[in-house]
Coordinates of C-alpha atoms and ligand atoms in Angstrom, one line a residue:
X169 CA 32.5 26.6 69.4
X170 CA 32.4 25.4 65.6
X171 CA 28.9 25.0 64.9
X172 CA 28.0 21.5 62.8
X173 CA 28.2 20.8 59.2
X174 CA 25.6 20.3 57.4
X175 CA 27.1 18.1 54.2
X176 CA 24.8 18.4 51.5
X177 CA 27.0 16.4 49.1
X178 CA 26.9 13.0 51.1
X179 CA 23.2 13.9 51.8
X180 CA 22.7 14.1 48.3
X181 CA 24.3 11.4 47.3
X182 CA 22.5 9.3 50.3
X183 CA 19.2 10.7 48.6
X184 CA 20.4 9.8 44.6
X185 CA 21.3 5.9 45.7
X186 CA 17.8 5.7 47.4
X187 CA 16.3 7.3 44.0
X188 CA 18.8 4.4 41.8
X189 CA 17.2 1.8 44.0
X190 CA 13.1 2.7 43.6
X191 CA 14.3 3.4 39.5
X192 CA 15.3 -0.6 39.6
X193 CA 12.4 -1.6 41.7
X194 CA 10.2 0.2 38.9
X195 CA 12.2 -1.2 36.0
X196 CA 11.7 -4.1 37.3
X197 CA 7.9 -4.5 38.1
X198 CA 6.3 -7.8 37.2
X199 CA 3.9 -7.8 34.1
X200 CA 0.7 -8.9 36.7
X201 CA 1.8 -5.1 38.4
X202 CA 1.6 -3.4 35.2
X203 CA 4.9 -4.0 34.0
X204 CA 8.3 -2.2 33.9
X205 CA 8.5 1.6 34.2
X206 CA 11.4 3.8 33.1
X207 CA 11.3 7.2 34.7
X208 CA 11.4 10.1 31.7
X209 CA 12.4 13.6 32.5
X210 CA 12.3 15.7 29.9
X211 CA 14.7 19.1 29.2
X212 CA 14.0 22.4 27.4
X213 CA 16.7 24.8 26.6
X214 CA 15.8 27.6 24.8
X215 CA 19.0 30.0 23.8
X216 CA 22.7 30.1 24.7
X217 CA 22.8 30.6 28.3
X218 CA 26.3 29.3 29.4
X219 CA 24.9 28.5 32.9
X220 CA 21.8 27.3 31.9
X221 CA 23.8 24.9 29.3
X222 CA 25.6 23.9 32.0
X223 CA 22.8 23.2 34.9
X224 CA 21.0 21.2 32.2
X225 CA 23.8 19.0 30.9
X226 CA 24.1 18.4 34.8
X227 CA 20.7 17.0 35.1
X228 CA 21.0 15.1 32.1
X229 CA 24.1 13.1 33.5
X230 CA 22.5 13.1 37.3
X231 CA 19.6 11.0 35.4
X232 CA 21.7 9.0 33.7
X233 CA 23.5 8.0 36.8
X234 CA 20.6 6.8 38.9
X235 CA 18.8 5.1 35.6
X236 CA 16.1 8.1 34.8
X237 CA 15.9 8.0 31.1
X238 CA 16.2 11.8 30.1
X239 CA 16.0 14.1 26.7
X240 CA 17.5 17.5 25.8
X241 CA 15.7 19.8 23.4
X242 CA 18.2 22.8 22.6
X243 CA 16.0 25.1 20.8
X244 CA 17.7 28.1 19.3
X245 CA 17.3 31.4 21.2
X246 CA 14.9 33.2 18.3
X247 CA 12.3 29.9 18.8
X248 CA 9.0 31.4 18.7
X249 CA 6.5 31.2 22.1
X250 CA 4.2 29.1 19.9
X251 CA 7.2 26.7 19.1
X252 CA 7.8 26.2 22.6
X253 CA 4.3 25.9 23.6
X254 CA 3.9 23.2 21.1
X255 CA 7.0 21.1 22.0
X256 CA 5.3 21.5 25.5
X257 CA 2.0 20.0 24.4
X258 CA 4.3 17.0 22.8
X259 CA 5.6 16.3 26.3
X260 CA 2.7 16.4 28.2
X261 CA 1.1 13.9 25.8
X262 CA 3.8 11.4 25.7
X263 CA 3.5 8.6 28.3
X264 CA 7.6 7.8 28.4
X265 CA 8.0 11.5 30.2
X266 CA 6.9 11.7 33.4
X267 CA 8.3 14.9 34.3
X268 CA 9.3 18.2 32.2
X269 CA 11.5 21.3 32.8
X270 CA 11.8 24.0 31.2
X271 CA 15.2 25.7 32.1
X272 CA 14.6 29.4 33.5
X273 CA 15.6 32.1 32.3
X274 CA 13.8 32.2 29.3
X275 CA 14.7 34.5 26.1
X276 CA 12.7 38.2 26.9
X277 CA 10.0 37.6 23.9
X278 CA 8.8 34.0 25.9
X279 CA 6.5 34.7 28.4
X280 CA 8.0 32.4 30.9
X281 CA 4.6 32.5 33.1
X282 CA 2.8 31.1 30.2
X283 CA 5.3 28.4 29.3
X284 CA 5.1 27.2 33.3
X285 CA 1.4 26.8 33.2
X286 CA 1.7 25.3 29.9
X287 CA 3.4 22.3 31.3
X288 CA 1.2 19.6 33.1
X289 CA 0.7 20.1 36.8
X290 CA 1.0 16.1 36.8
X291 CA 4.1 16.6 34.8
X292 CA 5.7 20.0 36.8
X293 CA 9.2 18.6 38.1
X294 CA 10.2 22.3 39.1
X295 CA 6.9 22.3 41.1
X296 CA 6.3 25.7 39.8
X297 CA 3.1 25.9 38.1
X298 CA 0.6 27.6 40.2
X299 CA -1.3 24.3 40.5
X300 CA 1.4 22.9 42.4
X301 CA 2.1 26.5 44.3
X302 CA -1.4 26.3 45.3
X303 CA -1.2 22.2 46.5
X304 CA 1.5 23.5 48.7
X305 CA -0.3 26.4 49.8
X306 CA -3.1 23.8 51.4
X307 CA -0.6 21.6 52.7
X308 CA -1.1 18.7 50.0
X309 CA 1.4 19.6 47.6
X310 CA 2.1 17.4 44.9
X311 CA 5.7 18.8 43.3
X312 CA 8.0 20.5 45.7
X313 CA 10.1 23.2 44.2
X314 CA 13.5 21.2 44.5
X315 CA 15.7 23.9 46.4
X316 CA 13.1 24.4 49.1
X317 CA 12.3 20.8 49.4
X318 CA 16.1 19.8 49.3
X319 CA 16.6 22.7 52.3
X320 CA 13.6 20.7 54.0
X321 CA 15.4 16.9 53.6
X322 CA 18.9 19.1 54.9
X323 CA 17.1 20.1 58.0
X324 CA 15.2 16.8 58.4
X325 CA 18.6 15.0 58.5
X326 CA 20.7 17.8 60.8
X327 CA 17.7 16.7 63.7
X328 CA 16.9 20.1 63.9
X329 CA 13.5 21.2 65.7
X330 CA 10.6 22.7 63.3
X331 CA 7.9 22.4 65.0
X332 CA 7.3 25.7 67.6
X333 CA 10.8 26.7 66.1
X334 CA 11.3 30.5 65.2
X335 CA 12.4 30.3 61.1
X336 CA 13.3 33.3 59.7
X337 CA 13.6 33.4 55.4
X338 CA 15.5 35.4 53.9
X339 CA 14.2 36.0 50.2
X340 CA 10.4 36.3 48.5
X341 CA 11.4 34.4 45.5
X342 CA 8.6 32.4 43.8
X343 CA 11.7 29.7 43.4
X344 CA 12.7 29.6 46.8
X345 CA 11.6 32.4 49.8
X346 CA 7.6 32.2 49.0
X347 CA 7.9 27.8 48.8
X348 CA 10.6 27.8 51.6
X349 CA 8.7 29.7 54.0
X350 CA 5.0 27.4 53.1
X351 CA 7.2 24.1 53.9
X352 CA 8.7 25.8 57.0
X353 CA 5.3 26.7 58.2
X354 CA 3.9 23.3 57.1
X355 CA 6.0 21.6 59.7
X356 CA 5.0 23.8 62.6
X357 CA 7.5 26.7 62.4
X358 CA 6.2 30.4 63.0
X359 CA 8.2 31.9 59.7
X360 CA 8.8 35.2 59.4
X361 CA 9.5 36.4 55.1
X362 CA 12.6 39.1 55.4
X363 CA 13.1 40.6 51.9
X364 CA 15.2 43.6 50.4
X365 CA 12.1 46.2 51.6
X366 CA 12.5 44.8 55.8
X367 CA 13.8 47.4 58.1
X368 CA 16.3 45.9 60.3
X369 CA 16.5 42.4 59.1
X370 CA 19.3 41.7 61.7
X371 CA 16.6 42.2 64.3
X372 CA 14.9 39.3 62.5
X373 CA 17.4 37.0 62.1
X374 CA 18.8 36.9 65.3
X375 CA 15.1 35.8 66.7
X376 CA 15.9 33.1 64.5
X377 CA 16.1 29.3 65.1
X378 CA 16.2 28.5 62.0
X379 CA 18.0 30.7 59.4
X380 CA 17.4 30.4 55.4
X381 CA 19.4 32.7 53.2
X382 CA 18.0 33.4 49.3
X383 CA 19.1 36.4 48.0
X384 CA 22.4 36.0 46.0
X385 CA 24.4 39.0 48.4
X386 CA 27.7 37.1 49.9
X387 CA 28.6 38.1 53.2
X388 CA 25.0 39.5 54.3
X389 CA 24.4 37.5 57.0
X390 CA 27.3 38.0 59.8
X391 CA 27.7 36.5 63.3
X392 CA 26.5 39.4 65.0
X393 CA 23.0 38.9 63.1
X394 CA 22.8 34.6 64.0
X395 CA 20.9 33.4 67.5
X396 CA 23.7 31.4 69.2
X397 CA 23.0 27.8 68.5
X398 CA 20.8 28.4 65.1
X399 CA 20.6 26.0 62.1
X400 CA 21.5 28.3 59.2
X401 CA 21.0 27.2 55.9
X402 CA 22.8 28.9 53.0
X403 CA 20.7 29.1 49.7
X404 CA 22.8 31.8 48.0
X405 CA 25.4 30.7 45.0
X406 CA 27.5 34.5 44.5
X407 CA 31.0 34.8 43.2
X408 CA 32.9 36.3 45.7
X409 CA 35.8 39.4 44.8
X410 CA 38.4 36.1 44.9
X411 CA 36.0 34.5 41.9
X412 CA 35.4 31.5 44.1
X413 CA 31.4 30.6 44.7
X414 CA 30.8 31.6 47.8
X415 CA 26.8 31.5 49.5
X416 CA 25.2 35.0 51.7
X417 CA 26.4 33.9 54.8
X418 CA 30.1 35.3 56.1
X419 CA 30.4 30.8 56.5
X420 CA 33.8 31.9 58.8
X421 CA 32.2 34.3 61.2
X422 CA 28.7 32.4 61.2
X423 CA 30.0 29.0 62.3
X424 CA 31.2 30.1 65.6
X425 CA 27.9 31.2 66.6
X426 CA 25.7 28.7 65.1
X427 CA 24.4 25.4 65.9
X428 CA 24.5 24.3 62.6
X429 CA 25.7 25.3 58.8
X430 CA 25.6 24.3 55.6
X431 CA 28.9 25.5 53.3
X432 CA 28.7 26.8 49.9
X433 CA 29.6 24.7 47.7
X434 CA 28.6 21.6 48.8
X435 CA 25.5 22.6 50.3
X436 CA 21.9 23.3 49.1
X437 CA 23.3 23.3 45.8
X438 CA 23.8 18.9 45.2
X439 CA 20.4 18.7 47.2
X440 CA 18.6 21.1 44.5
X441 CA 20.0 18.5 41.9
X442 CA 18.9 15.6 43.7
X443 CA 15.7 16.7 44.5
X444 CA 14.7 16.6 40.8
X445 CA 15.4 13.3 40.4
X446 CA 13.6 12.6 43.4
X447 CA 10.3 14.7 41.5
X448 CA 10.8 12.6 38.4
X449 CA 11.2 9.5 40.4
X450 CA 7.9 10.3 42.1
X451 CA 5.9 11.3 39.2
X452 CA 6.7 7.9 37.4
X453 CA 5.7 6.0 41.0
X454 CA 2.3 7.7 40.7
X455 CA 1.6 7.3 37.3
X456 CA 2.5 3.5 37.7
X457 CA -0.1 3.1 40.6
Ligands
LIG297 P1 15.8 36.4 43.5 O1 16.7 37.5 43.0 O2 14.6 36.0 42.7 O3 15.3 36.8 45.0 C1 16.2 37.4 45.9 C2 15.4 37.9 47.1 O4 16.3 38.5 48.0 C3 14.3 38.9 46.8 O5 13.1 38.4 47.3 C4 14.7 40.2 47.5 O6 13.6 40.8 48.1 C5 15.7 39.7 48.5 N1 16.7 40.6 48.9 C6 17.5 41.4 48.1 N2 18.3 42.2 48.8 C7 18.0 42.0 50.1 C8 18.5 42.5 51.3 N3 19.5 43.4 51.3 N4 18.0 42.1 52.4 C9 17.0 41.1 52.5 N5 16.5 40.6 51.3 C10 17.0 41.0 50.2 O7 16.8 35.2 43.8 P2 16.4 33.6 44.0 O8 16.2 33.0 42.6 O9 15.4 33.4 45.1 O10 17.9 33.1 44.5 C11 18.4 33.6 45.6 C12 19.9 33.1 45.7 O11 19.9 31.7 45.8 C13 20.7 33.4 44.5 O12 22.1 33.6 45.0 C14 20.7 32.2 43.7 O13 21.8 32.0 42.9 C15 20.6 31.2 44.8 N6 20.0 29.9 44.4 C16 20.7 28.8 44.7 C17 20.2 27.5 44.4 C18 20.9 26.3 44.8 O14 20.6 25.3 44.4 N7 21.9 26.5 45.7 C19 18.9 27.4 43.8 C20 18.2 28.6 43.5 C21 18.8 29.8 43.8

């Protein structure tokens, strides 16, 4: 049997007309509410990155679309630390940005650590400075790293069963794994962490009621490693020997054993783009009251 699909692009798009809607309710807030709000997410590109260039022009236009009033810095790939740090400070003391990201990875003389915890915690729309790591770690988290979070609205939407479910992550990442696994466990899972030192990570997964993928290895996870009847959500973006993107899950083999699947593309991949604009959304909403 053909397990379900799991469509993260009409999810996603679901989730951006909901964000377009609270954007216009802020916009439109009466003076005796503190008047109009315009949500500001602010973009840092340092260097020449084709991907990067090309994930943060998409972030730029997703704002645009749903009325979040965004910038670009392109700083050249020789900017200094202290250049960066400073254009940081700018952001987190101007009152039109509500949320700042600084796209990752950053030139080798930047100490990418430093420039994270550089940025507000109140600001963080990547939800990665260790402020917000540690908000999530005590189950009040503030920003949600958007690919775990957008995994979290995927399963919330397929109706599948957290609490006293077996999840099983694939990945440590501070990006996705580590977060992944502290949302899973927030919402009554018992998670087990598989990463590329566990022995016999098929014996892991196929405990597994709820599968997560983040390595970037296609075709790692097979059918003969997936509990029949499993959610299995498909983090990995890899370009497969045919060039075409293509996630860690063998998506042919999988789907005849699984419950439920999300495809690569059209997957995690719109929901990690959405769920910025839901952290930029949010940060405005709480610094309007
Ligand atoms: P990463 O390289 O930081 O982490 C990969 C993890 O996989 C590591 O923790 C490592 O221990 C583990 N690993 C490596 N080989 C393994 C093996 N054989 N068995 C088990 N575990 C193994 O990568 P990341 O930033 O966490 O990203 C993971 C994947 O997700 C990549 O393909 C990346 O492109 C993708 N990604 C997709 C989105 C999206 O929006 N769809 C967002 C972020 C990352």
């Amino acid at each position: 049997m053909s397990a379900r699909l799991i469509d993260g692009n009409a999810l996603a798009r679901s989730i951006r007309d909901d964000v377009a809607r609270r954007v216009a309710a802020l916009a439109a807030r009466p003076a005796c509410a503190g008047g109009p709000v315009v949500p500001g997410l602010a973009v840092v590109l340092v260097g020449e990155d084709a991907a990067s260039a090309v994930y943060v022009r998409n972030k730029v236009k997703d704002c645009g679309e749903v009325g979040i009033a965004s910038t670009l810095d392109r700083l050249p790939a020789d900017t200094s630390e202290a250049t960066l740090l400073a254009r940081i400070a700018e952001l987190n003391a101007d009152t039109k940005v509500h949320g700042i990201l600084v796209q990752l990875p950053l030139p080798q003389h930047i100490d990418a650590h430093r420039v994270i915890e550089a940025i507000s915690p109140a600001k963080d729309a990547d939800g990665f400075h260790v402020g917000n790591v540690g908000q999530l770690v005590v189950g009040r988290p503030l920003f949600r790293p958007c690919t775990p979070y957008g995994v979290m609205r995927m399963l919330e939407h397929a109706g599948t069963r957290l609490d006293g479910a077996e999840a099983v992550v694939i990945g440590r990442s501070n990006i996705v794994g580590k977060p992944q696994a502290l949302m899973l466990l927030a919402a009554g899972a018992t998670v087990t962490i598989c990463h590329s030192r566990t022995k016999d990570l098929a014996a892991h997964t196929r405990r597994a009621d709820v599968l997560v993928a983040a390595v970037g290895r296609p075709n790692l996870v097979t059918a003969d490693m997936v509990k029949p009847g499993a959610t299995v959500i498909d983090v990995g973006m890899n370009r497969g020997a045919d060039g075409k993107l293509c996630g860690d899950v063998d998506f042919a083999g999988v789907r005849e054993v699984a419950g439920a699947i999300t495809p690569v593309p059209g997957g995690v991949g719109p929901m990690t783009r959405a769920m910025l604009l839901v952290n930029t959304l949010e940060a405005a909403e709480r610094s309007a009251g």
